[in-house]
Amino acid sequence: DIVMTQSPDSLAVSLGERATINCKSSQSVLYNSNNKNYFAWYQQKPGQPPKLLINWASTRESGVPDRFSGSGSGTDFTLTISSLQAEDVAVYYCQQHYTSPPTFGQGTKLEIK
Amino acid sequence: QVQLVQSGAVVKKPGASVKLSCKASGYTFTTYFIHWVRHAPGQGLECLGVIDPTGGSTTYAQRFQGRVTMTRDTSTNTVYMELSSLRPDDTAVYYCARGNNGDSFDYWGQGTLVTVSS
């Protein structure tokens, strides 16, 4: 199975400041024939299921605020929240859906400083 | 609107089996696979396997092979996941989620808490 490793495990950022979460996969999730990274970011708030934020490494899902952005390719990816809002407090997970079974990172807990 | 509605919380004893349901609505049931994902306390998200509602074919994660069975009922648009030989470390919230092969999971059920305790 592909191992996904996130950093940091937790992060405290002031309101209005930038938050950056990294994820590294143990092998490339870039499919060369279509140049797509089979990689996603999810947000999970307490008592709720995960919510898909970004797919194909950088495509925001409909309704996701544009302060959320994803970047990276191959094995190294980043989720950036440009200006942290109170409602962004959550645990964030990366996922590869390149091979079966899909696997997730261990999660990064984002809090307000 | 797309909805995945799961069955309610259960408590089971070690060694027992549990069968959870996930009822889909708001889309054509046979056009998307359904995955099962669990979230144990203090742990990350873990996939148990996936079912194709069209023909019922399944793929299970290796560590659950022999313990998990996924089935579907196309007359009620419902997918089932049975986990046997339960252990205390199977205590988790179990989610169903929609997503085709090679795709992310765009809709999730609300989750079912399974507690395994003597």
Short mmCIF file of C-alpha atoms in Angstrom, two decimals:
data_model
loop_
_atom_site.label_atom_id
_atom_site.label_comp_id
_atom_site.label_asym_id
_atom_site.label_seq_id
_atom_site.Cartn_x
_atom_site.Cartn_y
_atom_site.Cartn_z
CA ASP A 1 0.00 0.00 0.00
CA ILE A 2 1.11 3.58 -0.61
CA VAL A 3 2.01 5.30 2.67
CA MET A 4 0.96 8.94 3.04
CA THR A 5 2.85 11.03 5.60
CA GLN A 6 1.61 14.46 6.63
CA SER A 7 3.47 17.25 8.39
CA PRO A 8 3.04 18.72 10.85
CA ASP A 9 0.76 16.58 13.03
CA SER A 10 -0.72 19.77 14.49
CA LEU A 11 -0.59 23.43 13.66
CA ALA A 12 -1.72 26.63 15.39
CA VAL A 13 -2.15 29.71 13.23
CA SER A 14 -3.51 33.18 13.99
CA LEU A 15 -6.74 34.32 12.36
CA GLY A 16 -6.02 35.90 8.99
CA GLU A 17 -2.62 34.24 8.69
CA ARG A 18 -1.50 31.54 6.25
CA ALA A 19 -1.64 27.86 7.12
CA THR A 20 0.40 25.28 5.22
CA ILE A 21 0.09 21.50 5.47
CA ASN A 22 2.36 19.08 3.64
CA CYS A 23 1.85 15.50 2.49
CA LYS A 24 4.36 13.06 1.05
CA SER A 25 3.51 9.78 -0.63
CA SER A 26 5.81 6.74 -0.59
CA GLN A 27 5.54 6.48 -4.37
CA SER A 28 4.44 8.76 -7.17
CA VAL A 29 0.69 9.21 -7.66
CA LEU A 30 1.13 10.96 -11.01
CA TYR A 31 -0.39 8.97 -13.87
CA ASN A 32 1.81 9.84 -16.83
CA SER A 33 -0.70 8.97 -19.55
CA ASN A 34 -3.08 11.77 -18.50
CA ASN A 35 -0.69 13.89 -16.39
CA LYS A 36 -3.07 13.76 -13.43
CA ASN A 37 -2.11 13.39 -9.79
CA TYR A 38 -4.50 10.95 -8.12
CA PHE A 39 -4.45 12.95 -4.89
CA ALA A 40 -7.05 14.70 -2.72
CA TRP A 41 -7.41 16.79 0.43
CA TYR A 42 -10.26 16.42 2.93
CA GLN A 43 -11.44 18.49 5.89
CA GLN A 44 -13.05 16.83 8.90
CA LYS A 45 -14.78 18.72 11.69
CA PRO A 46 -15.79 17.06 14.98
CA GLY A 47 -18.82 14.82 14.66
CA GLN A 48 -18.89 15.11 10.87
CA PRO A 49 -17.69 12.92 8.02
CA PRO A 50 -14.73 14.10 5.97
CA LYS A 51 -15.50 16.65 3.28
CA LEU A 52 -13.70 16.63 -0.07
CA LEU A 53 -11.94 19.97 -0.53
CA ILE A 54 -9.49 19.49 -3.38
CA ASN A 55 -9.13 16.76 -5.99
CA TRP A 56 -6.44 16.02 -8.59
CA ALA A 57 -4.02 17.81 -6.26
CA SER A 58 -5.18 21.33 -7.17
CA THR A 59 -8.86 21.37 -8.26
CA ARG A 60 -11.17 22.92 -5.66
CA GLU A 61 -14.54 21.26 -5.26
CA SER A 62 -17.63 23.34 -5.92
CA GLY A 63 -18.42 25.63 -3.00
CA VAL A 64 -14.97 25.44 -1.40
CA PRO A 65 -13.70 28.96 -0.60
CA ASP A 66 -10.83 30.16 -2.77
CA ARG A 67 -8.62 30.70 0.29
CA PHE A 68 -8.02 26.93 0.04
CA SER A 69 -5.49 25.88 -2.59
CA GLY A 70 -3.58 22.72 -3.38
CA SER A 71 -0.26 22.29 -5.12
CA GLY A 72 2.42 19.72 -5.82
CA SER A 73 2.99 16.71 -8.06
CA GLY A 74 4.40 13.21 -7.95
CA THR A 75 5.14 12.55 -4.29
CA ASP A 76 5.02 15.96 -2.59
CA PHE A 77 1.89 18.01 -2.05
CA THR A 78 0.79 21.08 -0.11
CA LEU A 79 -2.53 22.43 1.14
CA THR A 80 -2.52 26.17 1.78
CA ILE A 81 -5.16 28.24 3.51
CA SER A 82 -4.29 31.80 2.58
CA SER A 83 -6.13 33.60 5.38
CA LEU A 84 -7.29 31.41 8.25
CA GLN A 85 -10.90 31.78 9.36
CA ALA A 86 -12.42 30.46 12.58
CA GLU A 87 -14.52 27.94 10.65
CA ASP A 88 -11.36 26.35 9.21
CA VAL A 89 -10.52 24.69 12.54
CA ALA A 90 -10.56 20.99 11.66
CA VAL A 91 -8.41 17.97 10.95
CA TYR A 92 -7.11 17.82 7.39
CA TYR A 93 -6.29 14.57 5.59
CA CYS A 94 -4.52 13.87 2.35
CA GLN A 95 -5.44 10.81 0.26
CA GLN A 96 -4.02 8.98 -2.71
CA HIS A 97 -6.52 7.30 -5.03
CA TYR A 98 -3.91 6.09 -7.51
CA THR A 99 -3.80 2.50 -6.27
CA SER A 100 -6.16 0.23 -4.38
CA PRO A 101 -6.73 0.51 -1.52
CA PRO A 102 -6.87 4.30 -1.38
CA THR A 103 -4.84 5.45 1.62
CA PHE A 104 -4.90 8.52 3.83
CA GLY A 105 -2.35 10.51 5.75
CA GLN A 106 -2.51 10.45 9.54
CA GLY A 107 -4.17 13.87 9.66
CA THR A 108 -3.11 17.39 10.65
CA LYS A 109 -5.03 19.15 13.40
CA LEU A 110 -5.40 22.87 12.66
CA GLU A 111 -6.18 25.23 15.52
CA ILE A 112 -6.34 28.95 16.15
CA LYS A 113 -3.35 30.51 17.90
CA GLN B 1 -29.50 15.81 -3.67
CA VAL B 2 -27.06 12.97 -3.16
CA GLN B 3 -27.40 11.29 0.22
CA LEU B 4 -25.85 8.26 1.87
CA VAL B 5 -27.77 7.35 5.02
CA GLN B 6 -26.23 4.79 7.36
CA SER B 7 -27.70 2.56 10.03
CA GLY B 8 -27.48 3.42 13.73
CA ALA B 9 -24.85 2.86 16.38
CA VAL B 10 -24.28 -0.67 17.67
CA VAL B 11 -22.50 -2.35 20.56
CA LYS B 12 -21.06 -5.82 20.03
CA LYS B 13 -19.11 -8.33 22.10
CA PRO B 14 -15.69 -9.58 21.01
CA GLY B 15 -15.99 -12.42 18.52
CA ALA B 16 -19.37 -11.30 17.22
CA SER B 17 -20.21 -9.94 13.77
CA VAL B 18 -21.77 -6.64 12.75
CA LYS B 19 -23.64 -5.76 9.57
CA LEU B 20 -23.99 -2.08 8.65
CA SER B 21 -26.11 -0.55 5.93
CA CYS B 22 -25.73 2.47 3.67
CA LYS B 23 -28.76 3.61 1.65
CA ALA B 24 -28.06 5.79 -1.37
CA SER B 25 -30.41 8.33 -2.93
CA GLY B 26 -30.31 11.29 -5.28
CA TYR B 27 -28.34 9.61 -8.05
CA THR B 28 -28.30 6.45 -10.17
CA PHE B 29 -27.13 3.81 -7.71
CA THR B 30 -25.21 1.70 -10.22
CA THR B 31 -23.04 4.52 -11.58
CA TYR B 32 -20.76 4.92 -8.56
CA PHE B 33 -18.79 2.50 -6.40
CA ILE B 34 -19.28 2.58 -2.64
CA HIS B 35 -16.27 2.42 -0.32
CA TRP B 36 -16.21 1.66 3.41
CA VAL B 37 -13.81 3.69 5.57
CA ARG B 38 -13.30 3.55 9.31
CA HIS B 39 -11.98 6.04 11.83
CA ALA B 40 -10.81 4.50 15.09
CA PRO B 41 -10.19 6.69 18.16
CA GLY B 42 -6.83 8.42 17.89
CA GLN B 43 -6.20 6.86 14.49
CA GLY B 44 -6.42 8.01 10.90
CA LEU B 45 -8.86 7.04 8.18
CA GLU B 46 -8.61 3.47 6.89
CA CYS B 47 -10.30 1.89 3.86
CA LEU B 48 -11.81 -1.57 4.32
CA GLY B 49 -12.83 -2.12 0.71
CA VAL B 50 -15.14 -1.21 -2.13
CA ILE B 51 -18.16 -2.61 -3.93
CA ASP B 52 -19.39 -2.00 -7.48
CA PRO B 53 -23.19 -1.84 -7.17
CA THR B 54 -23.62 -2.80 -10.84
CA GLY B 55 -22.51 -6.41 -10.58
CA GLY B 56 -21.65 -6.63 -6.89
CA SER B 57 -17.93 -7.19 -7.43
CA THR B 58 -15.77 -6.34 -4.43
CA THR B 59 -12.19 -5.52 -3.56
CA TYR B 60 -11.13 -5.78 0.07
CA ALA B 61 -8.07 -4.34 1.77
CA GLN B 62 -5.65 -7.16 2.49
CA ARG B 63 -5.73 -6.75 6.27
CA PHE B 64 -9.50 -7.29 6.30
CA GLN B 65 -9.58 -10.21 3.85
CA GLY B 66 -11.54 -13.08 5.36
CA ARG B 67 -13.30 -10.84 7.90
CA VAL B 68 -15.21 -8.37 5.71
CA THR B 69 -18.06 -8.96 3.28
CA MET B 70 -19.72 -6.25 1.21
CA THR B 71 -23.01 -6.80 -0.58
CA ARG B 72 -25.66 -4.68 -2.26
CA ASP B 73 -29.40 -4.69 -2.89
CA THR B 74 -30.24 -2.86 -6.09
CA SER B 75 -33.97 -2.95 -5.32
CA THR B 76 -33.45 -0.67 -2.31
CA ASN B 77 -30.23 1.10 -3.39
CA THR B 78 -28.53 -0.17 -0.25
CA VAL B 79 -25.01 -1.41 0.37
CA TYR B 80 -24.11 -3.60 3.35
CA MET B 81 -20.80 -4.20 5.09
CA GLU B 82 -20.39 -7.15 7.46
CA LEU B 83 -17.31 -7.43 9.68
CA SER B 84 -16.81 -10.67 11.62
CA SER B 85 -14.64 -11.86 14.52
CA LEU B 86 -14.85 -8.43 16.08
CA ARG B 87 -12.07 -7.28 18.42
CA PRO B 88 -11.98 -4.27 20.76
CA ASP B 89 -9.67 -2.50 18.31
CA ASP B 90 -12.43 -2.65 15.69
CA THR B 91 -14.18 0.04 17.74
CA ALA B 92 -14.53 2.93 15.31
CA VAL B 93 -16.86 5.11 13.32
CA TYR B 94 -17.54 3.37 10.01
CA TYR B 95 -18.37 5.47 6.97
CA CYS B 96 -19.62 4.62 3.52
CA ALA B 97 -18.45 6.95 0.77
CA ARG B 98 -19.13 7.30 -2.94
CA GLY B 99 -16.29 7.17 -5.42
CA ASN B 100 -15.36 5.30 -8.57
CA ASN B 101 -12.13 3.42 -9.12
CA GLY B 102 -9.27 5.87 -9.32
CA ASP B 103 -11.42 8.66 -7.94
CA SER B 104 -11.73 10.48 -4.65
CA PHE B 105 -14.74 10.20 -2.34
CA ASP B 106 -17.19 13.00 -3.07
CA TYR B 107 -20.10 12.08 -0.77
CA TRP B 108 -20.00 10.39 2.61
CA GLY B 109 -22.54 8.85 4.93
CA GLN B 110 -22.99 10.30 8.41
CA GLY B 111 -21.06 7.44 10.00
CA THR B 112 -21.98 4.53 12.29
CA LEU B 113 -20.28 4.06 15.66
CA VAL B 114 -19.42 0.43 16.32
CA THR B 115 -18.30 -0.29 19.87
CA VAL B 116 -16.74 -3.68 20.63
CA SER B 117 -16.68 -4.36 24.33
CA SER B 118 -17.24 -7.26 26.69
#
